[in-house]
Coordinates of C-alpha atoms in Angstrom, one line a residue:
X1 CA 26.1 24.9 19.4
X2 CA 28.3 22.0 18.3
X3 CA 30.8 22.0 15.4
X4 CA 28.4 20.1 13.0
X5 CA 26.0 23.0 13.3
X6 CA 28.6 25.7 12.8
X7 CA 29.9 24.6 9.4
X8 CA 29.9 27.2 6.7
X9 CA 30.6 27.2 3.0
X10 CA 32.4 30.3 1.8
X11 CA 32.1 30.9 -2.0
X12 CA 34.6 33.6 -3.4
X13 CA 36.8 33.5 -6.4
X14 CA 39.7 35.0 -4.4
X15 CA 41.5 32.3 -2.4
X16 CA 43.2 35.0 -0.2
X17 CA 39.8 36.1 1.0
X18 CA 38.5 32.6 1.7
X19 CA 41.7 31.7 3.6
X20 CA 41.5 34.9 5.7
X21 CA 37.8 34.3 6.5
X22 CA 38.6 30.8 7.4
X23 CA 41.2 31.8 9.9
X24 CA 39.2 34.6 11.5
X25 CA 36.0 32.7 11.9
X26 CA 37.9 29.6 13.3
X27 CA 38.7 31.8 16.3
X28 CA 34.9 31.9 17.0
X29 CA 34.4 28.1 16.6
X30 CA 33.1 28.2 13.1
X31 CA 34.4 25.7 10.6
X32 CA 34.6 27.4 7.2
X33 CA 35.0 25.3 3.9
X34 CA 36.4 27.3 1.0
X35 CA 35.1 27.1 -2.6
X36 CA 36.8 29.3 -5.2
X37 CA 34.9 28.1 -8.2
X38 CA 31.2 29.3 -7.9
X39 CA 30.1 26.9 -10.7
X40 CA 30.7 24.0 -8.3
X41 CA 28.4 25.3 -5.6
X42 CA 25.8 22.5 -6.0
X43 CA 28.2 19.5 -5.4
X44 CA 29.8 21.3 -2.5
X45 CA 26.4 22.1 -0.9
X46 CA 25.0 18.5 -1.4
X47 CA 28.2 16.7 -0.2
X48 CA 28.8 19.1 2.7
X49 CA 25.2 19.6 3.9
X50 CA 25.9 23.2 4.7
X51 CA 23.0 25.3 6.1
X52 CA 24.8 28.7 5.8
X53 CA 26.7 30.0 2.8
X54 CA 28.9 33.2 2.6
X55 CA 28.7 34.4 -1.0
X56 CA 30.6 37.1 -2.9
X57 CA 28.4 39.0 -5.5
X58 CA 31.2 40.0 -7.9
X59 CA 32.8 36.9 -9.4
X60 CA 34.0 36.5 -13.0
X61 CA 33.0 32.8 -13.5
X62 CA 29.4 33.3 -12.3
X63 CA 27.6 36.3 -10.8
X64 CA 26.9 35.8 -7.2
X65 CA 23.3 37.0 -7.6
X66 CA 22.8 34.2 -10.0
X67 CA 24.3 31.7 -7.6
X68 CA 22.0 33.1 -4.9
X69 CA 18.9 32.4 -7.0
X70 CA 20.1 29.0 -7.9
X71 CA 20.8 28.1 -4.3
X72 CA 17.3 29.3 -3.1
X73 CA 15.7 27.3 -5.9
X74 CA 17.7 24.3 -4.9
X75 CA 17.0 24.7 -1.1
X76 CA 15.2 27.8 0.2
X77 CA 16.1 26.7 3.7
X78 CA 19.8 27.5 3.2
X79 CA 20.8 30.8 4.7
X80 CA 22.9 33.0 2.4
X81 CA 25.0 36.0 3.6
X82 CA 26.2 38.1 0.7
X83 CA 29.4 40.2 0.4
X84 CA 30.0 43.0 -2.0
X85 CA 33.0 45.3 -2.5
X86 CA 30.9 47.9 -4.3
X87 CA 29.0 50.5 -2.5
X88 CA 25.9 50.1 -4.6
X89 CA 22.6 49.9 -2.8
X90 CA 20.9 48.5 -5.8
X91 CA 23.0 45.4 -5.4
X92 CA 22.1 45.1 -1.8
X93 CA 18.4 45.4 -2.5
X94 CA 18.6 43.0 -5.3
X95 CA 20.4 40.4 -3.2
X96 CA 17.8 40.8 -0.3
X97 CA 15.0 40.6 -2.9
X98 CA 16.4 37.2 -4.1
X99 CA 16.3 35.8 -0.6
X100 CA 19.7 36.7 1.0
X101 CA 19.5 37.0 4.8
X102 CA 22.1 39.7 5.0
X103 CA 24.3 41.8 2.6
X104 CA 27.6 43.0 4.0
X105 CA 30.3 45.2 2.6
X106 CA 34.0 44.0 2.3
X107 CA 36.7 44.2 3.4
X108 CA 35.2 43.3 6.7
X109 CA 37.6 44.9 9.1
X110 CA 35.0 44.6 11.9
X111 CA 33.9 41.1 12.2
X112 CA 31.0 41.8 14.6
X113 CA 28.3 42.4 11.9
X114 CA 29.2 39.1 10.3
X115 CA 29.2 37.3 13.6
X116 CA 25.8 38.7 14.5
X117 CA 24.5 37.7 11.1
X118 CA 25.9 34.1 11.5
X119 CA 24.4 33.8 15.0
X120 CA 21.0 35.0 13.7
X121 CA 21.1 32.7 10.7
X122 CA 22.0 29.6 12.8
X123 CA 19.4 30.5 15.3
X124 CA 16.7 30.7 12.7
X125 CA 17.8 27.5 11.2
X126 CA 17.5 25.8 14.6
X127 CA 14.1 27.4 15.0
X128 CA 12.9 26.3 11.6
X129 CA 14.1 22.7 12.3
X130 CA 12.3 22.6 15.6
X131 CA 9.1 24.0 14.0
X132 CA 9.3 21.5 11.2
X133 CA 9.8 18.6 13.7
X134 CA 6.8 19.8 15.6
X135 CA 4.7 20.1 12.5
X136 CA 5.7 16.6 11.5
X137 CA 4.7 15.3 15.0
X138 CA 1.4 17.0 14.8
X139 CA 0.8 15.7 11.4
X140 CA 1.6 12.1 12.6
X141 CA -0.8 12.7 15.6
X142 CA -3.5 13.9 13.2
X143 CA -3.0 10.9 10.9
X144 CA -3.1 8.5 13.8
X145 CA -6.3 10.2 15.2
X146 CA -8.0 10.0 11.8
X147 CA -7.0 6.3 11.5
X148 CA -8.4 5.6 15.0
X149 CA -11.6 7.5 14.2
X150 CA -12.0 5.5 11.0
X151 CA -11.6 2.2 12.8
X152 CA -14.0 3.4 15.4
X153 CA -16.7 4.3 12.9
X154 CA -16.1 0.9 11.2
X155 CA -16.6 -0.9 14.5
X156 CA -19.7 1.1 15.2
X157 CA -21.3 0.2 11.9
X158 CA -20.6 -3.5 12.4
X159 CA -22.4 -5.2 15.2
X160 CA -19.7 -8.0 15.4
X161 CA -16.7 -5.7 15.2
X162 CA -15.6 -6.3 18.7
X163 CA -16.7 -9.9 19.0
X164 CA -13.5 -11.1 17.3
X165 CA -11.4 -9.5 20.0
X166 CA -13.1 -11.4 22.9
X167 CA -10.8 -13.5 25.1
X168 CA -11.2 -17.3 25.2
X169 CA -13.9 -18.4 27.4
X170 CA -15.8 -15.2 27.2
X171 CA -19.3 -15.5 28.9
X172 CA -21.8 -13.7 26.9
X173 CA -24.6 -14.4 29.5
X174 CA -22.6 -12.4 32.1
X175 CA -22.2 -9.6 29.7
X176 CA -25.9 -9.4 29.1
X177 CA -26.4 -9.3 33.0
X178 CA -23.8 -6.5 32.9
X179 CA -25.9 -4.6 30.3
X180 CA -29.0 -4.9 32.5
X181 CA -27.2 -3.7 35.6
X182 CA -25.9 -0.7 33.7
X183 CA -29.4 0.1 32.4
X184 CA -28.3 -0.2 28.8
X185 CA -31.0 -2.8 28.1
X186 CA -34.2 -3.7 29.9
X187 CA -34.9 -7.3 31.0
X188 CA -37.9 -7.4 28.7
X189 CA -35.9 -6.4 25.7
X190 CA -33.1 -8.8 26.6
X191 CA -35.6 -11.7 26.7
X192 CA -37.0 -10.7 23.4
X193 CA -33.5 -10.7 21.9
X194 CA -32.8 -14.1 23.4
X195 CA -36.1 -15.4 22.0
X196 CA -35.1 -14.1 18.6
X197 CA -31.7 -15.9 18.9
X198 CA -33.2 -19.1 19.9
X199 CA -35.4 -19.2 16.9
X200 CA -32.6 -18.1 14.5
X201 CA -34.7 -15.3 13.2
X202 CA -31.9 -12.7 13.3
X203 CA -30.5 -13.1 9.8
X204 CA -33.8 -12.8 8.0
X205 CA -34.9 -9.9 10.4
X206 CA -31.7 -8.1 10.0
X207 CA -31.6 -8.5 6.2
X208 CA -35.2 -7.3 6.0
X209 CA -34.3 -4.2 8.2
X210 CA -31.0 -3.4 6.3
X211 CA -32.6 -4.0 2.9
X212 CA -35.5 -1.8 3.5
X213 CA -38.1 -4.5 3.5
X214 CA -39.1 -3.6 7.0
X215 CA -38.8 -0.6 9.4
X216 CA -37.7 -1.0 13.0
X217 CA -41.3 -0.7 14.1
X218 CA -42.4 -3.3 11.6
X219 CA -39.6 -5.6 12.8
X220 CA -40.7 -5.2 16.4
X221 CA -44.3 -5.9 15.4
X222 CA -43.3 -9.1 13.7
X223 CA -41.1 -10.3 16.7
X224 CA -43.8 -9.5 19.3
X225 CA -46.6 -11.2 17.3
X226 CA -44.3 -14.2 16.6
X227 CA -43.7 -14.6 20.4
X228 CA -47.5 -14.9 20.8
X229 CA -48.3 -17.2 17.9
X230 CA -45.1 -19.3 17.9
X231 CA -45.1 -19.0 14.1
X232 CA -42.1 -18.7 11.8
X233 CA -40.7 -15.2 11.3
X234 CA -41.5 -15.2 7.5
X235 CA -45.0 -16.5 8.1
X236 CA -45.7 -14.0 10.8
X237 CA -44.5 -11.1 8.5
X238 CA -46.8 -12.4 5.7
X239 CA -49.7 -12.8 8.0
X240 CA -49.3 -9.1 9.2
X241 CA -49.1 -8.0 5.6
X242 CA -45.6 -6.6 6.1
X243 CA -43.9 -8.9 3.6
X244 CA -45.0 -10.9 0.6
X245 CA -44.2 -14.6 0.1
X246 CA -41.8 -13.7 -2.7
X247 CA -39.9 -11.3 -0.4
X248 CA -39.6 -13.9 2.3
X249 CA -38.1 -16.3 -0.2
X250 CA -35.6 -13.7 -1.2
X251 CA -34.7 -13.1 2.4
X252 CA -34.3 -16.8 3.1
X253 CA -32.0 -17.1 0.2
X254 CA -29.8 -14.4 1.6
X255 CA -30.0 -15.9 5.0
X256 CA -28.1 -19.0 3.9
X257 CA -24.8 -17.0 3.9
X258 CA -25.3 -15.5 7.4
X259 CA -24.9 -16.8 11.0
X260 CA -26.8 -15.8 14.1
X261 CA -24.9 -14.3 17.1
X262 CA -26.3 -12.9 20.4
X263 CA -25.2 -9.4 19.6
X264 CA -26.9 -9.6 16.2
X265 CA -30.1 -10.6 18.0
X266 CA -29.9 -7.6 20.4
X267 CA -29.4 -5.2 17.5
X268 CA -32.1 -6.7 15.2
X269 CA -34.7 -6.5 17.9
X270 CA -33.9 -2.8 18.4
X271 CA -32.8 -3.3 22.0
X272 CA -29.6 -1.5 21.4
X273 CA -27.7 0.3 18.5
X274 CA -24.4 -1.2 17.2
X275 CA -22.5 1.7 18.6
X276 CA -23.9 1.4 22.1
X277 CA -23.5 -2.3 22.2
X278 CA -19.8 -2.2 21.1
X279 CA -19.1 0.6 23.5
X280 CA -20.5 -1.3 26.5
X281 CA -18.7 -4.4 25.2
X282 CA -15.4 -2.5 25.1
X283 CA -15.9 -1.2 28.6
X284 CA -16.8 -4.7 29.9
X285 CA -13.6 -6.2 28.4
X286 CA -11.5 -3.4 29.9
X287 CA -13.0 -4.2 33.3
X288 CA -12.3 -7.8 32.9
X289 CA -8.6 -7.2 31.9
X290 CA -8.0 -4.8 34.9
X291 CA -9.4 -7.2 37.5
X292 CA -9.2 -10.9 37.1
X293 CA -11.5 -11.4 40.0
X294 CA -14.2 -9.0 38.6
X295 CA -17.6 -10.6 38.3
X296 CA -21.3 -9.7 38.1
X297 CA -24.2 -11.2 39.8
X298 CA -25.9 -14.3 38.3
X299 CA -29.0 -13.6 36.1
X300 CA -31.2 -15.2 38.8
X301 CA -30.1 -12.5 41.3
X302 CA -31.5 -9.6 39.1
X303 CA -35.0 -8.2 39.6
X304 CA -36.7 -9.0 36.2
X305 CA -38.8 -5.8 36.5
X306 CA -36.5 -3.0 37.8
X307 CA -38.4 0.2 38.2
X308 CA -35.5 2.4 37.1
X309 CA -35.1 0.7 33.7
X310 CA -37.2 1.7 30.7
X311 CA -38.5 -1.0 28.3
X312 CA -38.5 1.3 25.3
X313 CA -35.8 0.4 22.7
X314 CA -34.9 4.2 22.6
X315 CA -33.5 4.0 26.1
X316 CA -30.1 2.8 25.0
X317 CA -27.9 5.8 25.6

């Protein structure tokens, strides 16, 4: 234990007692600072940053029990060892009840009880500090974990959350091939998403889905029927009786403020959920960063009808 940790404030109105205690404890590597006016305890405690206080109970200027209560109200972490020259157990119990760590009788001819009390007090202080530091670290970890979880939830709710982090020259076509190879999306659903993207139907379809105009099943019906008829998305939805002309006009007005991206097309067609798409995109980017030579086969090399891949939109785990 270094000298900084073994500093003690001794409060007693008798200078002879504080000088004697200073000399005796110095032999055991304690640094004792003397204070003979108990009314000045606050300034001494603040300026000296003491963690252990030796305090006399009977003092004319201010009763030691009152000083004890004030110290504990000021900083409950300060260890206080009380001294009394009167053999009155009620004083002992009262001091302990106010938060004193120990109450010893003086004159202290045998220094061992005080040394034991000091060692135990400093040990507890070190233990409390370590526990507080550990609790603070755990709190920071919990706060960081919560922050990361919040960011993750935000990225999962936004289909384009990761797209802004893509490196320059990112090839979306290769990523789509990667999705097929991983079984995350079927070639049929990918083709449907590409068709939707080519016809710029994503915004109106996504708005219709998010706004409650259409269900996922309705949206799929519109897109599939549109692929057969080559009609516009809005006209197809009206023809199927899923939207009114007024609703189509509302969606087209909202569409002006949106842009179409490949990932939006995949999500809008129900081929993948935003969470799954972002998860696979993050994995793909990590693989690209870990190996500059990493590549996937060209789209032409993939069997367009793999037997192990389901074409249902629900197969997106």
